[in-house]
XYZ file of C-alpha atoms in Angstrom:
747
model
C -18.230 14.479 -0.487
C -15.895 11.884 0.909
C -16.309 8.395 -0.580
C -15.777 5.874 2.229
C -13.238 3.765 0.336
C -12.548 1.418 3.224
C -16.204 0.491 3.425
C -16.518 0.157 -0.348
C -13.629 -2.233 -0.398
C -14.821 -4.129 2.614
C -18.450 -4.630 1.537
C -19.761 -7.796 -0.047
C -18.935 -8.682 -3.639
C -21.838 -6.791 -5.095
C -19.553 -3.767 -4.806
C -16.024 -5.157 -4.953
C -14.444 -4.768 -8.393
C -11.028 -6.233 -9.135
C -9.012 -6.060 -12.314
C -8.025 -8.792 -14.740
C -4.809 -10.770 -14.528
C -3.226 -8.551 -17.166
C -3.244 -4.791 -17.482
C -5.217 -4.965 -20.742
C -8.684 -6.444 -21.328
C -8.343 -10.078 -22.344
C -9.598 -10.696 -25.866
C -11.329 -13.985 -26.712
C -9.692 -15.681 -29.673
C -11.528 -17.938 -32.133
C -9.690 -20.954 -30.757
C -10.832 -20.055 -27.235
C -14.413 -19.701 -28.409
C -14.206 -23.076 -30.067
C -12.735 -24.621 -26.955
C -15.487 -23.161 -24.802
C -18.100 -24.998 -26.840
C -17.022 -28.272 -25.234
C -17.461 -28.512 -21.473
C -14.315 -29.829 -19.777
C -14.771 -32.598 -17.276
C -13.918 -32.199 -13.614
C -10.919 -34.444 -14.201
C -9.711 -32.180 -17.010
C -9.966 -29.191 -14.700
C -8.027 -30.950 -11.987
C -5.185 -31.967 -14.283
C -4.604 -28.353 -15.291
C -3.602 -27.473 -11.741
C 0.078 -26.930 -10.895
C 1.796 -29.838 -9.191
C 2.723 -29.793 -5.522
C 4.529 -26.515 -5.040
C 6.817 -27.034 -2.040
C 10.149 -25.625 -3.252
C 11.817 -24.397 -0.072
C 12.451 -25.861 3.374
C 9.557 -24.975 5.686
C 9.890 -22.248 8.286
C 9.090 -22.975 11.913
C 7.688 -20.186 14.101
C 7.126 -20.690 17.810
C 4.274 -18.952 19.616
C 3.966 -19.363 23.377
C 5.844 -22.637 23.206
C 3.841 -23.966 20.251
C 5.947 -24.652 17.131
C 4.049 -23.874 13.917
C 5.370 -25.175 10.602
C 4.897 -22.721 7.720
C 5.540 -24.470 4.412
C 4.960 -21.423 2.248
C 6.431 -18.566 4.231
C 8.809 -18.064 1.314
C 5.841 -16.893 -0.795
C 5.540 -13.775 1.383
C 8.556 -12.075 -0.206
C 7.413 -10.393 -3.422
C 10.971 -9.190 -4.080
C 12.097 -12.811 -4.499
C 12.278 -13.638 -8.248
C 11.120 -17.166 -7.466
C 7.908 -15.798 -5.956
C 7.187 -13.666 -9.009
C 7.929 -16.630 -11.264
C 5.571 -18.788 -9.223
C 2.857 -16.132 -9.405
C 3.248 -15.774 -13.170
C 2.942 -19.538 -13.577
C -0.229 -19.488 -11.481
C -1.690 -16.715 -13.624
C -0.870 -18.650 -16.791
C -2.596 -21.782 -15.457
C -5.569 -19.731 -14.294
C -5.972 -18.151 -17.715
C -5.685 -21.556 -19.365
C -8.545 -22.896 -17.252
C -10.833 -19.857 -17.207
C -10.512 -19.085 -20.916
C -11.514 -22.621 -21.808
C -14.566 -22.872 -19.602
C -17.894 -23.269 -21.425
C -19.748 -20.307 -22.907
C -17.063 -17.719 -22.130
C -17.943 -15.739 -25.266
C -21.628 -15.417 -24.374
C -20.791 -14.697 -20.724
C -18.456 -11.887 -21.838
C -21.088 -10.488 -24.166
C -23.696 -10.295 -21.402
C -21.230 -9.004 -18.806
C -20.192 -6.252 -21.197
C -23.833 -5.369 -21.842
C -24.759 -5.276 -18.180
C -21.755 -3.431 -16.777
C -21.598 -1.234 -19.867
C -25.246 -0.231 -19.485
C -24.464 1.326 -16.102
C -27.050 4.071 -15.932
C -26.023 7.692 -15.674
C -26.083 8.246 -11.931
C -24.556 10.362 -9.214
C -23.109 9.860 -5.738
C -20.935 11.652 -3.184
C -22.993 14.844 -3.139
C -21.922 18.035 -1.382
C -23.945 21.224 -1.434
C -22.414 24.582 -0.557
C -23.238 28.199 -1.407
C -25.687 27.227 -4.140
C -23.306 24.812 -5.836
C -23.871 21.070 -5.948
C -20.807 18.854 -6.418
C -21.052 15.142 -7.203
C -19.342 12.144 -8.720
C -20.975 11.146 -12.018
C -21.053 7.610 -13.389
C -21.694 7.207 -17.120
C -22.274 4.115 -19.268
C -19.011 2.752 -20.657
C -16.753 5.162 -18.769
C -13.570 3.657 -17.334
C -13.654 6.009 -14.333
C -16.245 8.303 -12.776
C -16.048 12.076 -13.248
C -16.422 14.925 -10.795
C -19.074 17.446 -11.864
C -20.784 20.530 -10.462
C -23.794 22.743 -11.178
C -25.854 25.407 -9.460
C -28.477 24.169 -7.006
C -31.401 24.385 -6.481
C -31.618 26.801 -9.431
C -30.496 25.888 -12.940
C -28.548 29.103 -13.510
C -25.346 27.120 -14.170
C -25.675 23.889 -16.146
C -23.704 20.794 -15.190
C -19.969 21.072 -15.869
C -17.176 18.505 -15.644
C -14.521 19.664 -13.203
C -12.226 16.621 -13.071
C -12.202 13.709 -15.518
C -9.549 11.180 -14.440
C -9.216 9.924 -18.016
C -8.028 13.349 -19.143
C -5.271 13.039 -16.542
C -4.423 9.388 -17.157
C -5.617 7.810 -20.413
C -4.802 4.326 -19.101
C -7.780 4.528 -16.730
C -5.632 3.756 -13.702
C -6.193 7.076 -11.888
C -9.281 7.365 -9.715
C -10.864 10.033 -7.513
C -10.795 8.875 -3.896
C -12.831 11.763 -2.468
C -13.275 15.541 -2.715
C -14.224 18.432 -0.432
C -15.376 21.905 -1.616
C -14.352 25.128 0.111
C -17.083 26.937 2.114
C -17.941 29.316 -0.746
C -17.711 26.580 -3.379
C -15.009 28.386 -5.376
C -12.321 25.752 -4.741
C -12.372 21.992 -4.569
C -9.842 19.694 -2.892
C -9.678 16.458 -4.895
C -7.805 13.381 -3.683
C -6.616 11.033 -6.466
C -4.583 7.825 -6.503
C -3.312 5.341 -9.085
C -3.660 1.632 -9.812
C -5.617 0.774 -6.699
C -2.869 1.931 -4.332
C -5.187 4.390 -2.505
C -2.099 6.486 -1.714
C -3.611 9.790 -2.710
C -2.336 13.322 -3.216
C -4.798 16.225 -2.999
C -5.051 18.709 -5.878
C -6.773 22.061 -5.313
C -8.938 23.042 -8.302
C -10.366 26.453 -9.131
C -14.030 25.649 -9.802
C -14.712 28.508 -12.232
C -11.753 27.810 -14.511
C -11.318 24.090 -13.819
C -7.588 24.623 -13.443
C -5.416 22.996 -10.756
C -3.710 25.387 -8.359
C -1.509 23.312 -6.054
C -0.865 19.770 -4.880
C -0.587 18.423 -1.323
C 1.194 15.039 -1.237
C 0.403 11.931 0.814
C -2.935 12.921 2.325
C -4.747 9.589 1.878
C -3.649 5.979 2.206
C -4.962 2.441 2.133
C -4.006 1.895 5.761
C -5.293 4.882 7.768
C -7.469 6.518 5.099
C -7.377 10.313 4.977
C -9.408 13.441 5.652
C -9.563 17.178 4.931
C -11.671 20.060 6.263
C -11.569 23.645 5.006
C -11.136 26.654 7.254
C -14.369 28.619 7.399
C -12.806 31.575 5.553
C -11.430 29.338 2.768
C -7.853 30.475 3.406
C -6.623 26.913 3.810
C -7.546 23.572 5.328
C -6.769 21.035 8.009
C -5.669 17.690 6.570
C -4.164 14.314 7.386
C -0.488 13.962 6.575
C 1.410 10.717 6.118
C 5.176 10.821 6.793
C 7.273 12.342 4.027
C 10.542 10.914 2.728
C 13.217 10.872 5.429
C 10.825 11.543 8.301
C 10.274 7.897 9.238
C 11.881 4.524 8.581
C 10.517 2.805 5.476
C 8.486 0.378 7.620
C 6.592 3.308 9.193
C 5.790 5.357 6.093
C 2.132 4.229 6.103
C 1.686 4.840 9.835
C 1.899 7.745 12.306
C -0.575 9.957 10.439
C -0.890 13.440 11.918
C -3.027 16.536 11.378
C -1.593 19.666 9.727
C -2.927 22.994 8.451
C -2.091 24.210 4.956
C -2.428 27.867 4.006
C -3.233 28.274 0.322
C -0.367 29.507 -1.785
C 2.366 28.517 0.636
C 4.750 25.573 0.207
C 3.721 22.446 2.091
C 7.040 22.541 3.916
C 5.610 25.502 5.839
C 2.395 23.717 6.833
C 1.583 24.038 10.513
C 1.476 20.958 12.710
C -1.806 20.717 14.601
C -2.360 17.371 16.268
C -1.035 13.832 16.548
C 2.291 13.843 18.389
C 2.254 10.891 20.726
C -0.721 9.364 18.912
C -0.553 5.599 18.307
C 1.165 4.197 15.245
C -2.211 3.040 13.912
C -4.092 6.311 14.428
C -6.800 7.146 11.867
C -8.235 10.671 11.699
C -11.452 12.318 10.525
C -11.835 16.112 10.516
C -14.829 18.462 10.691
C -14.949 22.285 10.705
C -17.937 24.518 11.419
C -18.561 28.097 12.535
C -20.771 28.757 15.524
C -23.588 31.313 15.631
C -21.024 34.130 16.063
C -19.025 32.968 13.053
C -16.136 31.608 15.129
C -14.406 28.540 13.699
C -14.352 25.254 15.617
C -12.514 22.132 14.483
C -13.327 18.547 15.461
C -10.682 15.823 15.081
C -11.816 12.251 15.734
C -9.123 9.597 16.107
C -9.735 5.869 15.806
C -7.326 3.290 17.236
C -6.833 1.125 14.157
C -10.034 -0.429 12.867
C -11.422 -1.636 16.169
C -14.078 0.986 16.882
C -12.347 2.791 19.779
C -12.053 6.574 19.571
C -10.682 9.773 21.043
C -12.162 13.146 20.065
C -10.519 16.579 20.169
C -11.884 20.085 19.572
C -9.847 23.125 18.515
C -11.048 26.484 19.841
C -11.257 29.579 17.578
C -8.141 31.642 16.900
C -7.808 34.666 19.180
C -6.062 37.919 18.177
C -3.708 36.215 15.764
C -2.936 33.304 18.074
C -3.952 29.829 16.925
C -6.700 28.077 18.841
C -5.931 25.306 21.292
C -6.877 21.630 21.146
C -8.898 20.092 23.992
C -9.787 16.424 24.330
C -13.570 16.219 24.714
C -13.976 12.427 24.778
C -11.740 9.393 25.200
C -12.192 5.642 24.737
C -14.054 5.397 28.030
C -16.561 8.025 26.825
C -17.590 5.566 24.075
C -18.312 8.229 21.477
C -18.362 6.253 18.212
C -19.477 8.984 15.797
C -19.279 12.745 16.288
C -20.113 15.916 14.367
C -20.122 19.651 14.984
C -23.290 21.706 15.046
C -23.515 25.393 14.183
C -25.195 26.038 17.531
C -22.117 25.848 19.775
C -22.381 22.107 20.477
C -20.569 18.956 19.440
C -22.971 16.040 18.975
C -22.074 12.364 19.275
C -23.458 8.858 19.107
C -22.394 7.319 22.410
C -22.464 3.756 23.713
C -21.864 4.810 27.309
C -23.860 3.315 30.170
C -24.586 0.109 28.273
C -26.289 1.739 25.285
C -24.965 -0.861 22.807
C -27.261 0.367 20.027
C -26.187 3.965 20.540
C -27.674 7.140 21.978
C -27.143 10.776 21.014
C -25.470 13.180 23.430
C -24.186 16.701 23.021
C -21.568 18.794 24.747
C -21.199 22.566 24.761
C -18.077 23.748 22.965
C -15.471 25.478 25.086
C -15.821 23.293 28.171
C -12.556 21.928 29.509
C -13.736 18.849 31.418
C -14.681 15.593 29.718
C -17.945 13.896 30.554
C -20.137 17.022 30.808
C -22.737 15.861 28.281
C -26.490 16.061 27.803
C -28.541 13.078 26.596
C -30.626 14.122 23.576
C -31.862 10.866 22.004
C -32.006 7.682 24.097
C -31.217 4.188 22.815
C -33.826 2.545 20.583
C -35.068 -1.027 20.957
C -35.988 -1.445 17.276
C -32.910 0.063 15.616
C -29.254 0.884 16.090
C -27.334 3.962 14.977
C -25.274 3.208 11.873
C -21.590 3.803 12.592
C -19.038 4.466 9.861
C -15.942 6.391 10.871
C -15.057 7.081 7.229
C -18.536 8.250 6.179
C -19.819 11.312 8.066
C -23.103 11.139 6.101
C -24.415 8.496 8.537
C -24.694 11.143 11.295
C -25.324 14.699 10.128
C -26.100 17.830 12.128
C -27.969 20.303 9.910
C -29.144 23.777 10.825
C -32.341 22.544 12.482
C -32.117 18.752 12.664
C -30.160 15.650 13.622
C -30.122 13.265 10.643
C -29.251 9.680 11.574
C -28.937 6.554 9.467
C -30.398 3.699 11.511
C -29.763 -0.018 11.097
C -32.653 -2.456 11.490
C -30.735 -5.715 11.028
C -29.386 -5.112 7.510
C -31.938 -2.767 5.979
C -31.496 0.841 7.086
C -33.614 3.971 7.280
C -33.197 7.715 7.746
C -34.552 9.044 11.033
C -34.839 12.765 11.675
C -34.931 14.608 14.999
C -35.050 18.184 16.169
C -31.987 19.504 17.972
C -33.629 18.702 21.305
C -34.236 15.086 20.254
C -37.898 15.049 19.205
C -38.652 12.666 16.336
C -39.804 14.169 13.031
C -41.709 12.249 10.355
C -39.181 10.595 8.044
C -39.132 10.040 4.283
C -40.851 7.318 2.249
C -38.515 4.390 1.506
C -38.475 1.258 -0.618
C -39.255 -1.988 1.275
C -36.180 -3.942 2.482
C -33.864 -1.116 1.452
C -30.964 1.054 2.585
C -30.312 4.781 2.797
C -27.023 6.648 2.392
C -25.432 9.930 1.335
C -27.519 12.195 3.576
C -26.937 15.777 2.387
C -28.800 18.749 3.913
C -29.554 21.506 1.407
C -29.568 25.210 2.075
C -33.336 25.453 1.529
C -33.975 23.010 4.389
C -34.639 19.919 2.271
C -32.621 16.713 2.621
C -31.070 14.847 -0.298
C -30.415 11.135 0.288
C -30.122 7.868 -1.629
C -32.409 4.860 -1.290
C -31.669 1.456 -2.810
C -33.029 -2.068 -2.599
C -32.075 -5.471 -3.964
C -34.439 -4.925 -6.900
C -34.682 -1.106 -6.775
C -31.730 0.694 -8.411
C -30.034 3.540 -6.561
C -32.526 6.406 -6.313
C -31.834 9.901 -4.999
C -34.751 11.383 -3.118
C -35.546 14.772 -1.643
C -37.340 15.018 1.685
C -38.949 18.231 2.879
C -39.216 18.279 6.682
C -41.734 21.133 6.532
C -44.276 19.338 4.340
C -43.304 15.701 4.977
C -43.145 15.149 1.210
C -40.687 12.765 -0.451
C -39.881 13.316 -4.131
C -37.620 11.462 -6.556
C -34.825 13.367 -8.319
C -33.243 12.707 -11.711
C -29.875 11.812 -10.154
C -30.546 8.086 -9.684
C -30.113 5.007 -11.834
C -32.649 3.851 -14.411
C -32.667 0.551 -16.302
C -35.760 0.481 -18.558
C -34.387 -2.546 -20.432
C -34.353 -4.692 -17.286
C -37.556 -6.269 -15.993
C -36.887 -6.095 -12.276
C -40.481 -6.934 -11.376
C -39.754 -10.601 -12.114
C -37.653 -10.883 -8.939
C -38.813 -11.142 -5.353
C -37.043 -10.512 -2.058
C -37.464 -12.620 1.068
C -35.952 -12.113 4.479
C -35.668 -15.154 6.739
C -33.757 -16.175 9.849
C -31.356 -19.085 10.273
C -30.499 -20.566 13.656
C -26.774 -20.547 14.401
C -24.885 -23.144 16.413
C -25.459 -21.310 19.706
C -29.131 -20.588 18.988
C -28.674 -17.022 17.678
C -31.153 -15.999 14.967
C -29.262 -14.763 11.910
C -30.960 -12.854 9.045
C -30.512 -14.068 5.491
C -31.816 -12.029 2.537
C -32.940 -14.023 -0.503
C -33.438 -12.628 -4.025
C -34.831 -14.889 -6.751
C -37.091 -15.120 -9.767
C -40.759 -15.264 -8.915
C -42.090 -18.773 -9.250
C -38.775 -20.484 -8.516
C -39.499 -24.048 -7.404
C -38.256 -24.710 -3.896
C -37.300 -28.345 -4.448
C -33.570 -28.036 -3.805
C -32.659 -27.960 -7.487
C -32.002 -24.227 -7.935
C -28.420 -22.926 -8.056
C -27.649 -20.368 -5.342
C -24.816 -17.966 -4.535
C -24.448 -16.972 -0.863
C -22.267 -14.127 0.364
C -21.501 -12.316 3.616
C -18.877 -10.295 5.485
C -19.094 -10.308 9.290
C -16.471 -7.922 10.618
C -15.462 -4.461 11.879
C -19.053 -3.572 12.768
C -19.746 -3.121 9.022
C -23.427 -3.606 8.203
C -24.326 -5.498 5.038
C -27.338 -3.613 3.685
C -29.504 -4.161 0.588
C -27.992 -2.913 -2.647
C -28.740 -3.211 -6.342
C -26.060 -4.878 -8.446
C -25.786 -5.359 -12.188
C -23.321 -8.138 -11.440
C -26.034 -10.007 -9.576
C -28.455 -9.553 -12.473
C -26.242 -11.871 -14.544
C -26.827 -14.504 -11.871
C -30.527 -13.856 -11.338
C -31.488 -13.930 -15.001
C -29.938 -17.400 -15.257
C -32.119 -18.632 -12.424
C -29.420 -18.394 -9.745
C -30.753 -17.364 -6.340
C -28.725 -14.646 -4.613
C -28.497 -14.647 -0.806
C -26.829 -12.233 1.613
C -26.277 -13.245 5.249
C -26.262 -10.601 8.023
C -23.885 -12.523 10.279
C -22.327 -11.460 13.559
C -19.194 -9.341 13.484
C -21.164 -6.712 11.566
C -23.088 -3.790 13.012
C -26.598 -4.778 11.965
C -27.798 -5.056 15.573
C -25.346 -2.775 17.336
C -22.028 -3.183 19.078
C -23.025 -6.368 20.898
C -23.603 -8.017 17.486
C -20.143 -6.872 16.436
C -18.401 -8.025 19.615
C -20.002 -11.450 19.374
C -18.060 -11.877 16.134
C -14.609 -10.380 16.782
C -11.456 -11.238 18.729
C -12.050 -14.448 20.743
C -15.585 -14.716 19.344
C -14.671 -14.828 15.662
C -15.793 -18.447 15.297
C -19.391 -17.256 15.714
C -19.087 -15.513 12.328
C -18.209 -18.767 10.604
C -20.910 -20.696 12.444
C -23.520 -18.084 11.481
C -22.631 -18.294 7.795
C -22.697 -22.088 7.776
C -26.072 -21.966 9.530
C -27.421 -19.687 6.787
C -26.145 -22.121 4.158
C -27.783 -25.022 5.971
C -31.023 -23.030 6.310
C -31.127 -22.509 2.552
C -30.550 -26.219 1.980
C -33.070 -27.353 4.600
C -35.735 -25.070 3.154
C -35.157 -26.402 -0.362
C -33.851 -23.190 -1.897
C -30.853 -25.188 -3.086
C -28.681 -28.207 -2.302
C -25.018 -28.478 -1.406
C -24.359 -29.642 -4.965
C -25.697 -26.334 -6.321
C -24.530 -23.919 -3.622
C -21.687 -21.489 -4.351
C -20.238 -18.929 -1.945
C -18.378 -15.687 -2.582
C -16.741 -13.095 -0.331
C -13.954 -10.550 -0.181
C -11.408 -9.061 2.231
C -12.656 -10.002 5.714
C -15.297 -11.863 3.714
C -12.386 -13.707 2.081
C -11.405 -14.930 5.533
C -15.017 -16.070 5.819
C -14.609 -18.014 2.576
C -11.398 -19.601 3.855
C -13.135 -20.687 7.043
C -15.931 -22.353 5.096
C -13.504 -24.161 2.812
C -11.713 -25.832 5.717
C -14.578 -26.145 8.220
C -17.490 -27.115 5.967
C -16.123 -28.389 2.658
C -19.132 -30.685 2.246
C -21.615 -27.784 2.162
C -20.438 -26.030 -0.990
C -20.045 -26.825 -4.665
C -17.511 -24.053 -5.363
C -15.986 -20.895 -3.885
C -14.910 -17.466 -5.154
C -12.698 -15.532 -2.729
C -11.437 -11.995 -3.382
C -8.482 -10.270 -1.669
C -8.899 -12.452 1.392
C -7.036 -13.091 4.641
C -6.101 -16.718 5.301
C -2.924 -16.858 7.430
C -4.133 -15.403 10.711
C -0.801 -15.844 12.475
C 1.197 -13.557 10.169
C -1.415 -11.089 8.940
C -0.424 -8.537 11.582
C 3.092 -8.339 10.088
C 1.770 -6.662 6.930
C 1.391 -2.855 7.010
C -2.379 -2.807 7.271
C -2.349 -5.884 9.481
C -1.405 -3.720 12.452
C -4.686 -1.820 12.032
C -6.582 -5.123 12.138
C -5.249 -6.280 15.510
C -8.108 -4.522 17.295
C -10.532 -6.670 15.282
C -8.763 -10.039 15.121
C -6.310 -9.979 18.018
C -2.569 -10.622 18.071
C -0.359 -13.697 18.347
C 1.518 -11.954 21.168
C -1.503 -12.587 23.411
C -1.683 -16.289 24.393
C -5.478 -16.543 24.367
C -5.819 -14.637 21.110
C -3.085 -16.747 19.513
C -4.975 -19.885 20.493
C -8.176 -18.567 18.892
C -6.393 -17.357 15.747
C -4.572 -20.649 15.295
C -7.772 -22.614 15.818
C -9.633 -20.993 12.905
C -6.811 -19.763 10.626
C -7.787 -21.253 7.234
C -4.204 -21.651 6.038
C -3.246 -23.688 9.096
C -6.299 -25.936 8.877
C -5.889 -27.343 5.374
C -5.624 -31.133 5.704
C -4.721 -34.134 3.557
C -7.437 -36.504 2.322
C -10.249 -33.941 2.457
C -12.374 -33.238 -0.606
C -12.347 -29.443 -0.769
C -14.639 -27.496 -3.111
C -12.924 -25.886 -6.135
C -11.760 -22.349 -5.310
C -11.001 -19.298 -7.432
C -8.796 -16.831 -5.542
C -8.452 -13.230 -6.789
C -5.968 -10.629 -5.563
C -4.297 -7.377 -6.643
C -0.551 -6.782 -6.523
C -1.020 -3.189 -5.264
C -3.445 -4.082 -2.477
C -2.715 -1.755 0.497
C -5.202 -3.476 2.804
C -4.586 -7.233 2.451
C -1.122 -8.397 1.393
C -1.424 -10.551 -1.775
C 0.852 -13.097 -0.099
C -2.247 -14.237 1.760
C -3.810 -15.518 -1.458
C -0.524 -16.989 -2.673
C -0.021 -19.029 0.486
C -3.588 -20.320 0.657
C -3.548 -21.305 -3.004
C -0.290 -23.199 -2.591
C -1.516 -24.960 0.534
C -4.684 -26.205 -1.146
C -2.819 -27.271 -4.268
C -0.387 -29.197 -2.108
C -3.182 -31.468 -0.864
C -4.609 -31.938 -4.366
C -7.477 -29.446 -4.241
C -8.555 -27.453 -7.295
C -7.423 -23.904 -6.538
C -6.788 -21.156 -9.070
C -5.039 -17.860 -8.315
C -5.724 -14.756 -10.393
C -3.343 -11.885 -9.582
C -3.792 -8.438 -11.111
C -0.598 -6.464 -11.630
C -2.119 -2.976 -11.684
C -4.886 -2.966 -9.092
C -5.294 -3.122 -5.338
C -8.110 -4.000 -2.957
C -10.824 -3.058 -5.443
C -11.449 0.691 -5.272
C -10.834 2.615 -8.492
C -10.672 -0.373 -10.860
C -11.364 0.669 -14.487
C -14.568 -0.555 -16.140
C -12.764 -2.769 -18.659
C -11.032 -4.592 -15.813
C -14.310 -4.905 -13.908
C -15.851 -6.594 -16.929
C -12.982 -9.067 -17.220
C -13.306 -9.959 -13.549
C -17.048 -10.458 -13.998
C -16.426 -12.772 -16.956
C -13.997 -14.940 -15.012
C -16.177 -15.156 -11.908
C -19.368 -15.888 -13.848
C -17.663 -18.510 -16.026
C -16.323 -20.217 -12.900
C -19.684 -20.163 -11.131
C -21.721 -21.200 -14.181
C -19.428 -24.141 -14.896
C -19.491 -25.540 -11.383
C -23.217 -24.887 -10.912
C -23.951 -26.495 -14.289
C -25.564 -23.426 -15.830
C -25.614 -23.038 -19.611
């Protein structure tokens, strides 16, 4: 039941949720409501910006003989009181502007209604021994709860096992992920605070709901985290970050290793399993399964940073009291990009070997010592690519009788089912232009999975492979008060600078006149092989019901068309990502969906880098920009803790060719005088473990220096987005909508 937090945080802004600039919801005063009744002019907005902010002598860094002046390197040091003072002043100015934008009161009212009406729904399912565990989302709740019930019978009604609000009334504690023991009697629950994603695991007794013991530092915002129970439930294998005194402070979020914890024993006695000599940026995912004879096998997959290169290791069963031994079954050259254990004595993998860029399925008998002895089960497809997500094992599941694979078709995805020998089985019925996720095989042979579209809320379906029947469960979202039939979805293709056809998904009210007058908000991501798939968003409803067209671009750098699509947008090819996005914007303008005077863009994280690129490369295309937790200084990003994990995606300044490419597109280094830049709202979180907030500080200062309208909104008690309380999500929605509505001239 692991929630892939890295993907959640990295996905487009339909999912990203950041907190407000203060730790408490911001109340609208009567004076603010009165002020919002009068629309400020563009000149008034500009005069509220801080003056030129150069306060220190510039730094000069030399790379391969090239001196690079860095005016705002001083803003990197959060321990400097001057930096905190500067940030507080920026927040004050940002609040002054945002709170006095038009119609803030009505925008807040609708945002509260929409986000507060969040339907009762479930996600993160795990079924074991007749017990179904899930995360439950309820209207108005600050955080989601962890519940369980009997399944498929109703012998035990739904019960709340962990409610984060009962642990932390402030709403700052969130559940990162959870894993039940094989018999369902215990549950390992990883929780973290204030968006830090540094999570400890608490073991809960399911029957009593009481905590039994705590394992510290299992999950982090850099290398993630994983846990897999021993088949007899006596303990579990888990990822372990360094403890105090084991590593220098600079390495405390690196060098993750695999340990085994026996229940009831102190963690100081936990047994080391794997990871000595592993790279500093190793990330681990664990899987445990018994074979047909009941012997326990363990799979440990290791990723080198975030670049999609993997090693895989298998641990043999214990023998006569002696622990099993680890054997490497695949290395980087094997090109296994997703792997899972079967209960039939095989390890299965999606492989890109022999030029299979879209993936093929191979299997290898457990117990073999030599690498490379594999059998091809499912060959590469021409019409689809295997979805790859290292942090979400639900994209590739080996059930008792079937291989269950999530397949990408250019953005939309589908669930394809095969027998163990690779024969295709009829799949489930899906919504048009939709995505599947959360594949969970049940003990009765049925398959539980989610299906969602741009105008179809998240729906959990059951598929019976024996009858071919697809049925809808009661676990999904329902919004009877929203008329979703009034919106239509189109999927078109823009032509990028080099001739590549790039998909763009368009959602709008039926009957919208295509005369260039409609406001439009375009978003995208383009990185790490992450596929941007259709999803339903209450945040987007606030745009759509005002007549704003929503568009999502499936640009290169993602995984929508396989690894080749990803590689064409990473390292030295990163400029293709920016060209693709600009081409999608131009396509929307040329086809009269909007005009540059009514076109807004929004992105986050790697998508924030995308926003930065558009600001400096195509300022004439966009009316305004919203950029969340973004990366803008590409020459110093690798110096931040998580920046080391990103080198495999972006490159490093220590490589001359990669430095040249990074310097050429780095948004921070390409801000120029005498350019009319679109107004930008930057958002960041002080506890962000993935993108250092200094990135947003430096980019804001650089734009302000040249006279651009740039606001910075820094949250003091959140991080990259995961785990943000509902009240803070609402305040973020208010600020973003007010900014967009003002600049797009929407009442």
